[in-house]
XYZ file of N, CA and C in Angstrom:
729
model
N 18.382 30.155 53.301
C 17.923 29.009 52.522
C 18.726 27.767 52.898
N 18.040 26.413 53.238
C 18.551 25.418 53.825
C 18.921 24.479 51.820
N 20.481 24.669 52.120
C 20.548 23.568 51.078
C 20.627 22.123 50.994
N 20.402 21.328 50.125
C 20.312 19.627 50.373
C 21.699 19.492 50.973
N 21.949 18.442 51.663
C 23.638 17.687 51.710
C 24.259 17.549 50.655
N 23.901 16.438 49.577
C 24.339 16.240 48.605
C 24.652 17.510 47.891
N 24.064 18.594 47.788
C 24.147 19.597 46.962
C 25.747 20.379 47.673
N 25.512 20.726 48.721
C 26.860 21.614 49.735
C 27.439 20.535 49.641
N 27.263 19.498 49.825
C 29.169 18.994 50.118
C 29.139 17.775 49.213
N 29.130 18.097 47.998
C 29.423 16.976 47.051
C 30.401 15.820 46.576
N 31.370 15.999 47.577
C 32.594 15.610 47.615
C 32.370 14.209 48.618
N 31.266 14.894 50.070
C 31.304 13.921 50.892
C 30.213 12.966 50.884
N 30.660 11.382 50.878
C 29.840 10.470 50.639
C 30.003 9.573 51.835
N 30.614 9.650 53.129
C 30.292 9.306 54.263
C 29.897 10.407 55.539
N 29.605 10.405 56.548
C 29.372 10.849 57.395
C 29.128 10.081 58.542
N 28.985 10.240 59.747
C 28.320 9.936 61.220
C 27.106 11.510 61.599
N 26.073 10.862 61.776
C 25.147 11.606 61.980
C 23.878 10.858 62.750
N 22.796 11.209 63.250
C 22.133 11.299 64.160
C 20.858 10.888 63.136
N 20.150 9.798 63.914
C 18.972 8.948 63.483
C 17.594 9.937 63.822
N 16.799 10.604 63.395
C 16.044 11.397 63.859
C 14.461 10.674 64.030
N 14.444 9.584 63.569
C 13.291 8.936 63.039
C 13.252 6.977 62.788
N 12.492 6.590 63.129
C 13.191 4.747 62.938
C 12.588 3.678 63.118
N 12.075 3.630 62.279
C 10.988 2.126 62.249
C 11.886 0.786 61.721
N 11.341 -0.768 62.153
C 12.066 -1.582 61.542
C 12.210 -1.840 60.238
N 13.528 -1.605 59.353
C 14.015 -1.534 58.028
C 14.002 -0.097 57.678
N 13.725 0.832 58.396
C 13.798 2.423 57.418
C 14.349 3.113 58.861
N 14.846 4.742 58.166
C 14.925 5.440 59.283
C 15.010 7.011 58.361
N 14.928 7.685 59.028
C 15.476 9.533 58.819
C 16.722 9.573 59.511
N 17.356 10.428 58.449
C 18.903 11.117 59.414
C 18.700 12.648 58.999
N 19.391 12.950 60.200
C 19.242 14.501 60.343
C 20.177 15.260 58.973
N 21.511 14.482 58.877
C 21.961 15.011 57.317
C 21.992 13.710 56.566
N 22.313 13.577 55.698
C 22.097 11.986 54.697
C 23.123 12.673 53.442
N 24.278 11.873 52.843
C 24.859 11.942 51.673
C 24.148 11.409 50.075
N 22.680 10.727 50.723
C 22.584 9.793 49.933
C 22.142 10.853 48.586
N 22.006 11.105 47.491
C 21.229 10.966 46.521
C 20.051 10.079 46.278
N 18.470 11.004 46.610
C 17.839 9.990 46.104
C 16.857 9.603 45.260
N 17.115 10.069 43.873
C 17.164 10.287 42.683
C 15.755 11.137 42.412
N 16.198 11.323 41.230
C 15.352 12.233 40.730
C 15.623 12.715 39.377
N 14.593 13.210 38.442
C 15.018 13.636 37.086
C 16.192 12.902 36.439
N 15.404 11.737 36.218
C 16.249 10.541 35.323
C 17.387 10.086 36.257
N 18.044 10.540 37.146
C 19.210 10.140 37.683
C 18.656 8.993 38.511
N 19.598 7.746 38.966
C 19.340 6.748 39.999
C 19.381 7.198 40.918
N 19.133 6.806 42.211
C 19.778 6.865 44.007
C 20.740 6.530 44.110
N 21.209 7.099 44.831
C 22.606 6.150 45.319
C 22.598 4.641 45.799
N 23.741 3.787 45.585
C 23.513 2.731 46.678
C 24.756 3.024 47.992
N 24.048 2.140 48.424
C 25.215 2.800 50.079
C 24.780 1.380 50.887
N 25.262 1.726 51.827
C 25.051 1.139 53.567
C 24.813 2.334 54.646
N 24.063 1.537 55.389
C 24.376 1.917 57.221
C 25.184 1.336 58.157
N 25.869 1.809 58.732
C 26.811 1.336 59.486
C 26.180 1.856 60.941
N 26.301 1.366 61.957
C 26.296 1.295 63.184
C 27.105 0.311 64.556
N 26.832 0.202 65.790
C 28.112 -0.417 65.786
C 27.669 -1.830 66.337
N 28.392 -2.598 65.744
C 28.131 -4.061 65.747
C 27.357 -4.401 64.680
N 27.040 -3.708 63.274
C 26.288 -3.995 62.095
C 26.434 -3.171 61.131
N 25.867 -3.538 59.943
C 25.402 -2.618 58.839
C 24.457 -3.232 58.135
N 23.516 -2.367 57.025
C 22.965 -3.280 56.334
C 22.518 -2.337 55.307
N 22.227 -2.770 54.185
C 22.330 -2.155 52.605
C 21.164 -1.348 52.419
N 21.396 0.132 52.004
C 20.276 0.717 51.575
C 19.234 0.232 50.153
N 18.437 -0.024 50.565
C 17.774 -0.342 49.163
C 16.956 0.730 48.594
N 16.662 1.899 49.088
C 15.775 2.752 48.135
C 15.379 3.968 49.358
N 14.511 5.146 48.512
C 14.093 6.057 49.594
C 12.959 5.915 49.590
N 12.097 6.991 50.056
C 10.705 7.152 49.970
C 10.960 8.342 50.897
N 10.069 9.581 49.959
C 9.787 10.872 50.444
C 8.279 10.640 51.749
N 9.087 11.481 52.886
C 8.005 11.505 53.583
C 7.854 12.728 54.114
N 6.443 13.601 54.334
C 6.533 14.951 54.868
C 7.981 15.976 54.662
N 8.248 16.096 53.862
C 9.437 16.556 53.601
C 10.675 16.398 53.473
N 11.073 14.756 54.462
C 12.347 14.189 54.289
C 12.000 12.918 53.988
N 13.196 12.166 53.805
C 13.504 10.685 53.423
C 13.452 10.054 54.136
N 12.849 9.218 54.279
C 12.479 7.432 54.558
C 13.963 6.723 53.408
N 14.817 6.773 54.479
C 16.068 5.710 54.124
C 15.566 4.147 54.364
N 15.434 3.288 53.011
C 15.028 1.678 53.352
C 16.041 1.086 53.288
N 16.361 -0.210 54.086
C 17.303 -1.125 54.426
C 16.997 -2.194 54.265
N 17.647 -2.808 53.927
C 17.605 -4.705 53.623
C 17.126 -5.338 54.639
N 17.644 -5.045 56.059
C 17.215 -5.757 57.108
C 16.264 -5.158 57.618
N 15.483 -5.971 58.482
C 14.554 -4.741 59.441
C 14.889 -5.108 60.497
N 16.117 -4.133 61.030
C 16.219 -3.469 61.805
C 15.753 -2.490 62.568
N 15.631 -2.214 63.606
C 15.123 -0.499 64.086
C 16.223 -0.044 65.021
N 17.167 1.012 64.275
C 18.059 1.579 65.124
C 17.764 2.463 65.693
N 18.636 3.149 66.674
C 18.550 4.620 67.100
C 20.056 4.918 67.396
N 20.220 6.607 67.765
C 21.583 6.794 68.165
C 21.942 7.681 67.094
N 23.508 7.322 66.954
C 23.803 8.037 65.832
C 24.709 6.619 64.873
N 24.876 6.493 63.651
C 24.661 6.089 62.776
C 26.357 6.451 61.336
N 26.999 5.893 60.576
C 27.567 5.585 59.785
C 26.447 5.541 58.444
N 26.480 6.793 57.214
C 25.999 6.710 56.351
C 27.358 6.833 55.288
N 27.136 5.990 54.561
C 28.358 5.475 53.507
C 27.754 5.244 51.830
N 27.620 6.642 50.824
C 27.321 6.516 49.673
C 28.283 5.845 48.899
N 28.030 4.860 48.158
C 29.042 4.035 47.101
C 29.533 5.259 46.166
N 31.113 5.513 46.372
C 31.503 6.104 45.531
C 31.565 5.853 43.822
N 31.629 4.418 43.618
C 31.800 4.498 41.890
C 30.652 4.671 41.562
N 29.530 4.347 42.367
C 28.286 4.637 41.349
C 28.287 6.241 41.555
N 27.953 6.585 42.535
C 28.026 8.402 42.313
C 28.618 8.484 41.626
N 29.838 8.656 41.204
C 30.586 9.083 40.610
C 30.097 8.751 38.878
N 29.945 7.648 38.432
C 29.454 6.887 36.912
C 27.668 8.029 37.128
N 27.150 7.987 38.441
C 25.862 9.350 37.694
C 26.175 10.383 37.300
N 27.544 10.909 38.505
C 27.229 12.401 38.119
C 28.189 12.883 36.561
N 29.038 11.748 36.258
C 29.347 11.871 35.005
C 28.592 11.863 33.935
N 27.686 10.703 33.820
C 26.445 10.668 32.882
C 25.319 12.241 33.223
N 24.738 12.461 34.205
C 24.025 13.828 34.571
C 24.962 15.217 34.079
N 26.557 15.107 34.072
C 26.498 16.132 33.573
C 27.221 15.915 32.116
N 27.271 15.125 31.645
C 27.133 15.080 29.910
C 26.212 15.040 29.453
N 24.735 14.697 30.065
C 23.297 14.843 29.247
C 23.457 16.505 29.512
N 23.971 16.882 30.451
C 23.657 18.134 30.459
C 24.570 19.182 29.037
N 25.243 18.330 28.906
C 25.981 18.774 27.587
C 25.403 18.453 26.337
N 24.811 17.344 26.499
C 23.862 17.169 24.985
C 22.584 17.553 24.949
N 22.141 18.233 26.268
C 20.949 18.802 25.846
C 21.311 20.542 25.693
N 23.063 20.972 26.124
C 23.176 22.097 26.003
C 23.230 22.186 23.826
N 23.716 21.212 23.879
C 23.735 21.364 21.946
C 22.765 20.958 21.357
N 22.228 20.354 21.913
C 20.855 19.952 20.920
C 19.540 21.602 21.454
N 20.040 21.577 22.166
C 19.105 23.666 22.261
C 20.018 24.210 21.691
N 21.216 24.500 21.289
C 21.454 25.668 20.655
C 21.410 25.264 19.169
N 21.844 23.760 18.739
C 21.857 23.862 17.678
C 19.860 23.067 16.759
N 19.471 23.020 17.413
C 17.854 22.872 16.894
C 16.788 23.659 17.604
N 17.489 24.804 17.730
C 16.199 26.292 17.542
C 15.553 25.775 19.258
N 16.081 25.455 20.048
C 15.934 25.556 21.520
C 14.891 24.013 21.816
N 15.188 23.359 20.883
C 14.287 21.906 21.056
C 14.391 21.660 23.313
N 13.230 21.131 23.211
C 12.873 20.828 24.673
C 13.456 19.583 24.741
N 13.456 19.107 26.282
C 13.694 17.481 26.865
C 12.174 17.094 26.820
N 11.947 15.878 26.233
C 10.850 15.062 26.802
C 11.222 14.000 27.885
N 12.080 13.221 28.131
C 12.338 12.656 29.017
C 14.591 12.038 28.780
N 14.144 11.447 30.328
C 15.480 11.457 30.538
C 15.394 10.166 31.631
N 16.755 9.372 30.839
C 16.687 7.788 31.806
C 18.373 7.632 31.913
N 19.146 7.743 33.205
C 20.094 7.369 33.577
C 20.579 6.325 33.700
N 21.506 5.338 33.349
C 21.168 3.530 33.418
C 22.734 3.437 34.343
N 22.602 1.932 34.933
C 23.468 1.365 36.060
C 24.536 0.961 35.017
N 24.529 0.515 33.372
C 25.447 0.385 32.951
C 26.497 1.058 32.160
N 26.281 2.346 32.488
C 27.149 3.367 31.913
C 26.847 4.252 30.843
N 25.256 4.240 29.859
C 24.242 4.648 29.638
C 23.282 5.733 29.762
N 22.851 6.698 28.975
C 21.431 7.551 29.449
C 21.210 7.734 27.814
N 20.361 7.898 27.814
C 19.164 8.350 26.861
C 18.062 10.040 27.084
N 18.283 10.785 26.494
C 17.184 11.753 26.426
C 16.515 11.782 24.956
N 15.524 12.127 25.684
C 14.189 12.321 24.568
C 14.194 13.943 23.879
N 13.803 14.318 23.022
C 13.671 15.509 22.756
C 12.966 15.866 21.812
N 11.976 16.689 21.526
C 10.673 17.423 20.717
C 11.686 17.969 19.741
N 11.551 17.044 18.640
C 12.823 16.754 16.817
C 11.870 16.535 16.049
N 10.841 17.271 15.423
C 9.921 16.445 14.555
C 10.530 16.315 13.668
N 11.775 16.974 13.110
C 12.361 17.583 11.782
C 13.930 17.025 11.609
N 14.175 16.878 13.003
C 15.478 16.911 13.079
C 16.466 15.595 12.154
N 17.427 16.289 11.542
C 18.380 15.012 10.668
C 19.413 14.095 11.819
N 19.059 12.957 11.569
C 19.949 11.872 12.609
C 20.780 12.065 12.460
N 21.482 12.379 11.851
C 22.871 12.009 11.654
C 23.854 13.703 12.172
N 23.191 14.484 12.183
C 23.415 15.620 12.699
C 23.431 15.339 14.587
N 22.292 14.499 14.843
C 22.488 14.223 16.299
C 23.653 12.819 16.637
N 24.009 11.891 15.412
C 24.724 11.392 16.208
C 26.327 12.246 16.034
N 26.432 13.461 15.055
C 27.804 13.713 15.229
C 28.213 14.750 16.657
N 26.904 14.524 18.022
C 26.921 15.694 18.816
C 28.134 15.032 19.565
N 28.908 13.516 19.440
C 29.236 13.619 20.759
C 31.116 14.215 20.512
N 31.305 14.624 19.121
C 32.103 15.805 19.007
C 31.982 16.974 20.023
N 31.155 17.750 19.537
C 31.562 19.277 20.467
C 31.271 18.542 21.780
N 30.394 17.610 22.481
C 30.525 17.295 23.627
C 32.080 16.632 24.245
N 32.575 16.136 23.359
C 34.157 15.114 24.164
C 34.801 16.788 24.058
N 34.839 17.909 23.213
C 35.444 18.801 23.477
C 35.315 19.246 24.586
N 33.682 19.538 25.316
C 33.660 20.503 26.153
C 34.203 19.784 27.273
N 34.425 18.491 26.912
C 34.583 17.512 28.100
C 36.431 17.621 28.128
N 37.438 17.876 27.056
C 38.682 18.250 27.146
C 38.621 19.859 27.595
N 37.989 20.422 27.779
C 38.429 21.426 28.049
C 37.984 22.210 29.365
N 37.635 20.858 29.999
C 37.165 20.915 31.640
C 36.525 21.841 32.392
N 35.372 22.178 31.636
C 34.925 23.517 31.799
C 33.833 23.598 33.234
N 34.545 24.633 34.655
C 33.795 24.517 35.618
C 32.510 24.191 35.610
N 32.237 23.334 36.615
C 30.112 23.157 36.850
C 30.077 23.705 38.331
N 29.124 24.940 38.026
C 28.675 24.862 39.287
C 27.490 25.327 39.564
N 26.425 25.729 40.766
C 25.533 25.871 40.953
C 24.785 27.265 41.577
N 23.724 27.717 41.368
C 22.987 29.139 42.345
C 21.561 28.848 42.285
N 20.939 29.734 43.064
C 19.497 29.576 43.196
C 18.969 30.820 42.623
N 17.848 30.707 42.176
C 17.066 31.916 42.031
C 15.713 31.435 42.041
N 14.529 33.016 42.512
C 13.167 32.520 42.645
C 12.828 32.173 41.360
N 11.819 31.435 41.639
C 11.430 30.545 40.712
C 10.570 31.366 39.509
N 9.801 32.285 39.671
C 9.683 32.940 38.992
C 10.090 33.537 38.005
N 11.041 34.073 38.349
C 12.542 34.463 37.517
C 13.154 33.393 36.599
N 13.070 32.080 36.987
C 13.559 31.586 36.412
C 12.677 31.284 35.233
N 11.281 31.185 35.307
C 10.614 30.667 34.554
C 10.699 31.501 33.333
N 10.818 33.023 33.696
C 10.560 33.979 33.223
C 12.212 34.395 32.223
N 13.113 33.388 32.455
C 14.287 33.544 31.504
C 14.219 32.383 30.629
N 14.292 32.931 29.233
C 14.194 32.076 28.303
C 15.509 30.780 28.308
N 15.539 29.405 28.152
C 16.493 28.544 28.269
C 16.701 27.954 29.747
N 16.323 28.470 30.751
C 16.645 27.824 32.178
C 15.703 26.160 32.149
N 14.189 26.715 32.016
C 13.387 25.321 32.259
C 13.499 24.242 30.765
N 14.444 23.333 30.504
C 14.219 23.088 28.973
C 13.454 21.676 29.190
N 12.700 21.216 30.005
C 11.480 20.163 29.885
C 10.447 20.716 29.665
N 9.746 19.990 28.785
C 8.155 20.004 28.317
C 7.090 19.998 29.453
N 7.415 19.393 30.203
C 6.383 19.461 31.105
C 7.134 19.447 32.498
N 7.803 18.982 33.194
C 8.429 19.785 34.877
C 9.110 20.355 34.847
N 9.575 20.741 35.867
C 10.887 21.200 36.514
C 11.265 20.920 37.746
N 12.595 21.122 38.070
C 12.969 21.221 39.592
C 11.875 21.353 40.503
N 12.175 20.581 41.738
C 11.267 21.364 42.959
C 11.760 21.998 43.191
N 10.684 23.669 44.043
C 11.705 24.492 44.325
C 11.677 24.435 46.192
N 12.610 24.843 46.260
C 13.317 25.078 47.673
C 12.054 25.434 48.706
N 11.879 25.750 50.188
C 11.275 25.688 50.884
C 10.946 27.113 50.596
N 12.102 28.212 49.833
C 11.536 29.215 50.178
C 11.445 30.333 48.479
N 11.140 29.037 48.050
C 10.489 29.604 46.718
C 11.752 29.612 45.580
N 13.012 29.174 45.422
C 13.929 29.407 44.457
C 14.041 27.869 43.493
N 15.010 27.705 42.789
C 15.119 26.592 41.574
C 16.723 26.870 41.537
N 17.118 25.594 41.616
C 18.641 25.599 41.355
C 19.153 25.730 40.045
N 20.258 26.334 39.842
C 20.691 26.290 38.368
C 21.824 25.824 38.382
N 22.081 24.908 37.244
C 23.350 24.427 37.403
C 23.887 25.280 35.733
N 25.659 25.515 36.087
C 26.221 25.982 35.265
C 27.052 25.648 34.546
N 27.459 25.056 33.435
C 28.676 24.907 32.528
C 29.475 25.881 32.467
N 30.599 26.484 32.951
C 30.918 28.182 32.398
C 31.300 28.590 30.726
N 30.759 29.180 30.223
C 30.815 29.700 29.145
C 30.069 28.633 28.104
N 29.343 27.738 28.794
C 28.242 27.237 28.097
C 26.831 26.983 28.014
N 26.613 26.661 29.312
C 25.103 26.528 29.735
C 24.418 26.923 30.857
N 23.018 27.097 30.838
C 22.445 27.176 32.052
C 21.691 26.243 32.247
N 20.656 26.183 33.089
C 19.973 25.187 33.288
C 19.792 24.279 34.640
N 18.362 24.847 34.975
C 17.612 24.328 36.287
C 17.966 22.784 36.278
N 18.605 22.022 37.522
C 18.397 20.843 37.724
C 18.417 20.515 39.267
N 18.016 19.567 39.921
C 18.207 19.321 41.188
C 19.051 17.898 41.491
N 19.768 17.652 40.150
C 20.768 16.252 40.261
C 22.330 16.766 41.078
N 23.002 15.243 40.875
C 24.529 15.573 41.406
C 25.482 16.184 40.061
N 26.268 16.365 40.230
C 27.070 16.887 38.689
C 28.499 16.796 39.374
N 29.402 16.555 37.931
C 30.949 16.835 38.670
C 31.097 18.740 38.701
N 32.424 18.663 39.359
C 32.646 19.821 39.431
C 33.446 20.774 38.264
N 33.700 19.872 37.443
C 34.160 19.996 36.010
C 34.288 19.319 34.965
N 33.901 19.296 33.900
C 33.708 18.502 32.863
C 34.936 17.609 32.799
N 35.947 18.066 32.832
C 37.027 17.012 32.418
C 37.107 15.815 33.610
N 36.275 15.838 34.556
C 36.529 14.421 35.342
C 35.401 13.537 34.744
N 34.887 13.769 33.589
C 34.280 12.553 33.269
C 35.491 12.030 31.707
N 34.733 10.749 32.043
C 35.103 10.243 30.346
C 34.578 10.456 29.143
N 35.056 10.483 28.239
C 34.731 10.635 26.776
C 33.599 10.150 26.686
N 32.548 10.091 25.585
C 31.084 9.609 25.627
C 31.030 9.489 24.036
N 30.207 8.298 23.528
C 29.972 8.492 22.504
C 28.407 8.346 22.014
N 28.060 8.837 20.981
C 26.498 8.603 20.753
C 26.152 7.136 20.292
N 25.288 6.953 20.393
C 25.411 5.224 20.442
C 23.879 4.717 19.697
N 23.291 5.705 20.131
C 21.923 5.043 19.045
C 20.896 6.732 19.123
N 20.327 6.289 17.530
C 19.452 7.262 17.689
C 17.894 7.061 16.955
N 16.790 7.097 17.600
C 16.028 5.922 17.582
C 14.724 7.391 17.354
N 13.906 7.078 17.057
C 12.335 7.920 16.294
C 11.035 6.989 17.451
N 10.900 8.171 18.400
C 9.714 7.292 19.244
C 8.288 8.573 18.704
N 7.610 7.972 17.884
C 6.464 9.043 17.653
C 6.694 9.755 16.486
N 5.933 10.577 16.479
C 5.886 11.693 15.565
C 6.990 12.805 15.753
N 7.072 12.972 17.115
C 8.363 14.442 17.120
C 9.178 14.025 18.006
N 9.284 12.934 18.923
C 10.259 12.368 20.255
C 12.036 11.898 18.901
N 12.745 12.503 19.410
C 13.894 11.530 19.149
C 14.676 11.332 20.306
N 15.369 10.109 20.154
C 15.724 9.238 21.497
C 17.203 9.579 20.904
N 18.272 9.978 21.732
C 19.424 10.111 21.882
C 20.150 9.171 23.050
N 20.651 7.917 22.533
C 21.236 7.544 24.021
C 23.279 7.424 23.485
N 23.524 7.880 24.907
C 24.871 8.311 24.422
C 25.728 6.945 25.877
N 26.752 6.606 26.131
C 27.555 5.893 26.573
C 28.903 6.345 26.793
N 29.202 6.435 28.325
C 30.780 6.291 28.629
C 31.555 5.892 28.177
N 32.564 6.088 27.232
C 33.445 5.060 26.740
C 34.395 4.647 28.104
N 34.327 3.514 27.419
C 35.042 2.266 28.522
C 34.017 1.588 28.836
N 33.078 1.993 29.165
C 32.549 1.346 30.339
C 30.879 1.196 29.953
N 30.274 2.006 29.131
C 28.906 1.762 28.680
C 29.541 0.362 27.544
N 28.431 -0.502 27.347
C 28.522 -1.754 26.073
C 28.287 -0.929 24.815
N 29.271 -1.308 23.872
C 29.261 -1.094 22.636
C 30.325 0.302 22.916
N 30.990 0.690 23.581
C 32.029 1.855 23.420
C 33.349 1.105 23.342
């Protein structure tokens, strides 16, 4: 099974690698660090580097199976190539991606396995999930970001495995959206990402490698969209507004 870049080497956010593909302003690389988003999370921002230039990634676009990397300039390179993911923003997602992953691990255990309806990652330190609450007491969801700053002191490994997809569907708690899931792999599996001794749960985002490298989070608003949606948006302290 061929895994993403981002997924195997999460650590690395530059590389030199080989242009496989290259029209003016876009190109394919044979490996890419970039993140490029998915399930509420942003893309990365980055550059290309090459020699005698660079110029700013602005976005992807899925093509036949790989990425269409877009660039500010239109350029058309070839060769091999300098890919450079902005570390603070990776870093400010995969903190936010894996504390939603902590408030959607308590809001399933503690409201009878409530689903995600949606999920929005923000550039200012920010996310929001949605969740199927027709019943649920607010004030019970804003005291979640307790047991969450715990699980977050007590740095509890994240890490990842595959299994066919089937299987997964077929274990109660892995898929907790209402309507998708993960894509699965070329050869039929769904990634799971793990909290140890807390959660499971299919995702195809970045995550740290342990809870304690993020910051504290607090709940920050909790808002009634509909009849059964409640909106949970929670914030980095320091660094989300209003923490």
């Amino acid at each position: 099974m061929s895994r993403l870049f981002y997924h195997e080497n999460p650590e690395t956010l530059s590389l030199e690698t080989d242009i496989i593909k290259a029209e003016p302003g876009r190109l394919m690389l044979a490996e890419s660090p970039f993140f490029p988003g998915g399930g509420g999370q942003l893309p990365d921002k980055g550059l290309i580097r090459w020699n005698g230039g660079e110029a700013t990634v602005t976005g992807f676009e899925p093509y036949g199976g790989r990425i269409w990397i877009l660039l500010a300039d239109a350029v058309e390179l070839s060769g091999r190539v300098q890919a450079v993911a902005d570390p603070d923003f990776r870093q400010m997602m995969r903190e936010l991606h894996t504390d939603t992953h902590l408030l959607n691990a308590f809001v399933y255990q503690q409201f009878n396995g409530a689903l995600v309806t949606g999920v929005q990652m923000n550039p200012d330190g920010t996310a929001r999930m949605d969740f199927d609450l027709p019943d649920a007491d607010n004030e019970r969801l804003r005291a979640l970001d307790g047991p969450i700053n715990d699980a977050i002191r007590q740095d509890l490994a994240v890490g990842d495995s595959y299994m066919p997809m089937d299987d997964a569907i077929d274990e109660p708690g892995l898929i907790r959206t209402r309507s998708v899931a993960p894509p699965p792999t070329s050869d039929g599996k769904i990634r799971i990402v793990e909290i140890a001794g807390l959660d499971r749960q299919a995702c195809g985002g970045t995550h740290l490698a342990s809870t304690g490298h993020s910051r504290l989070v607090r709940v920050l608003k909790i808002d009634n969209k509909g009849r059964h949606n409640r909106r949970v948006k929670i914030g980095l302290v320091g660094l989300a507004p209003g923490t």
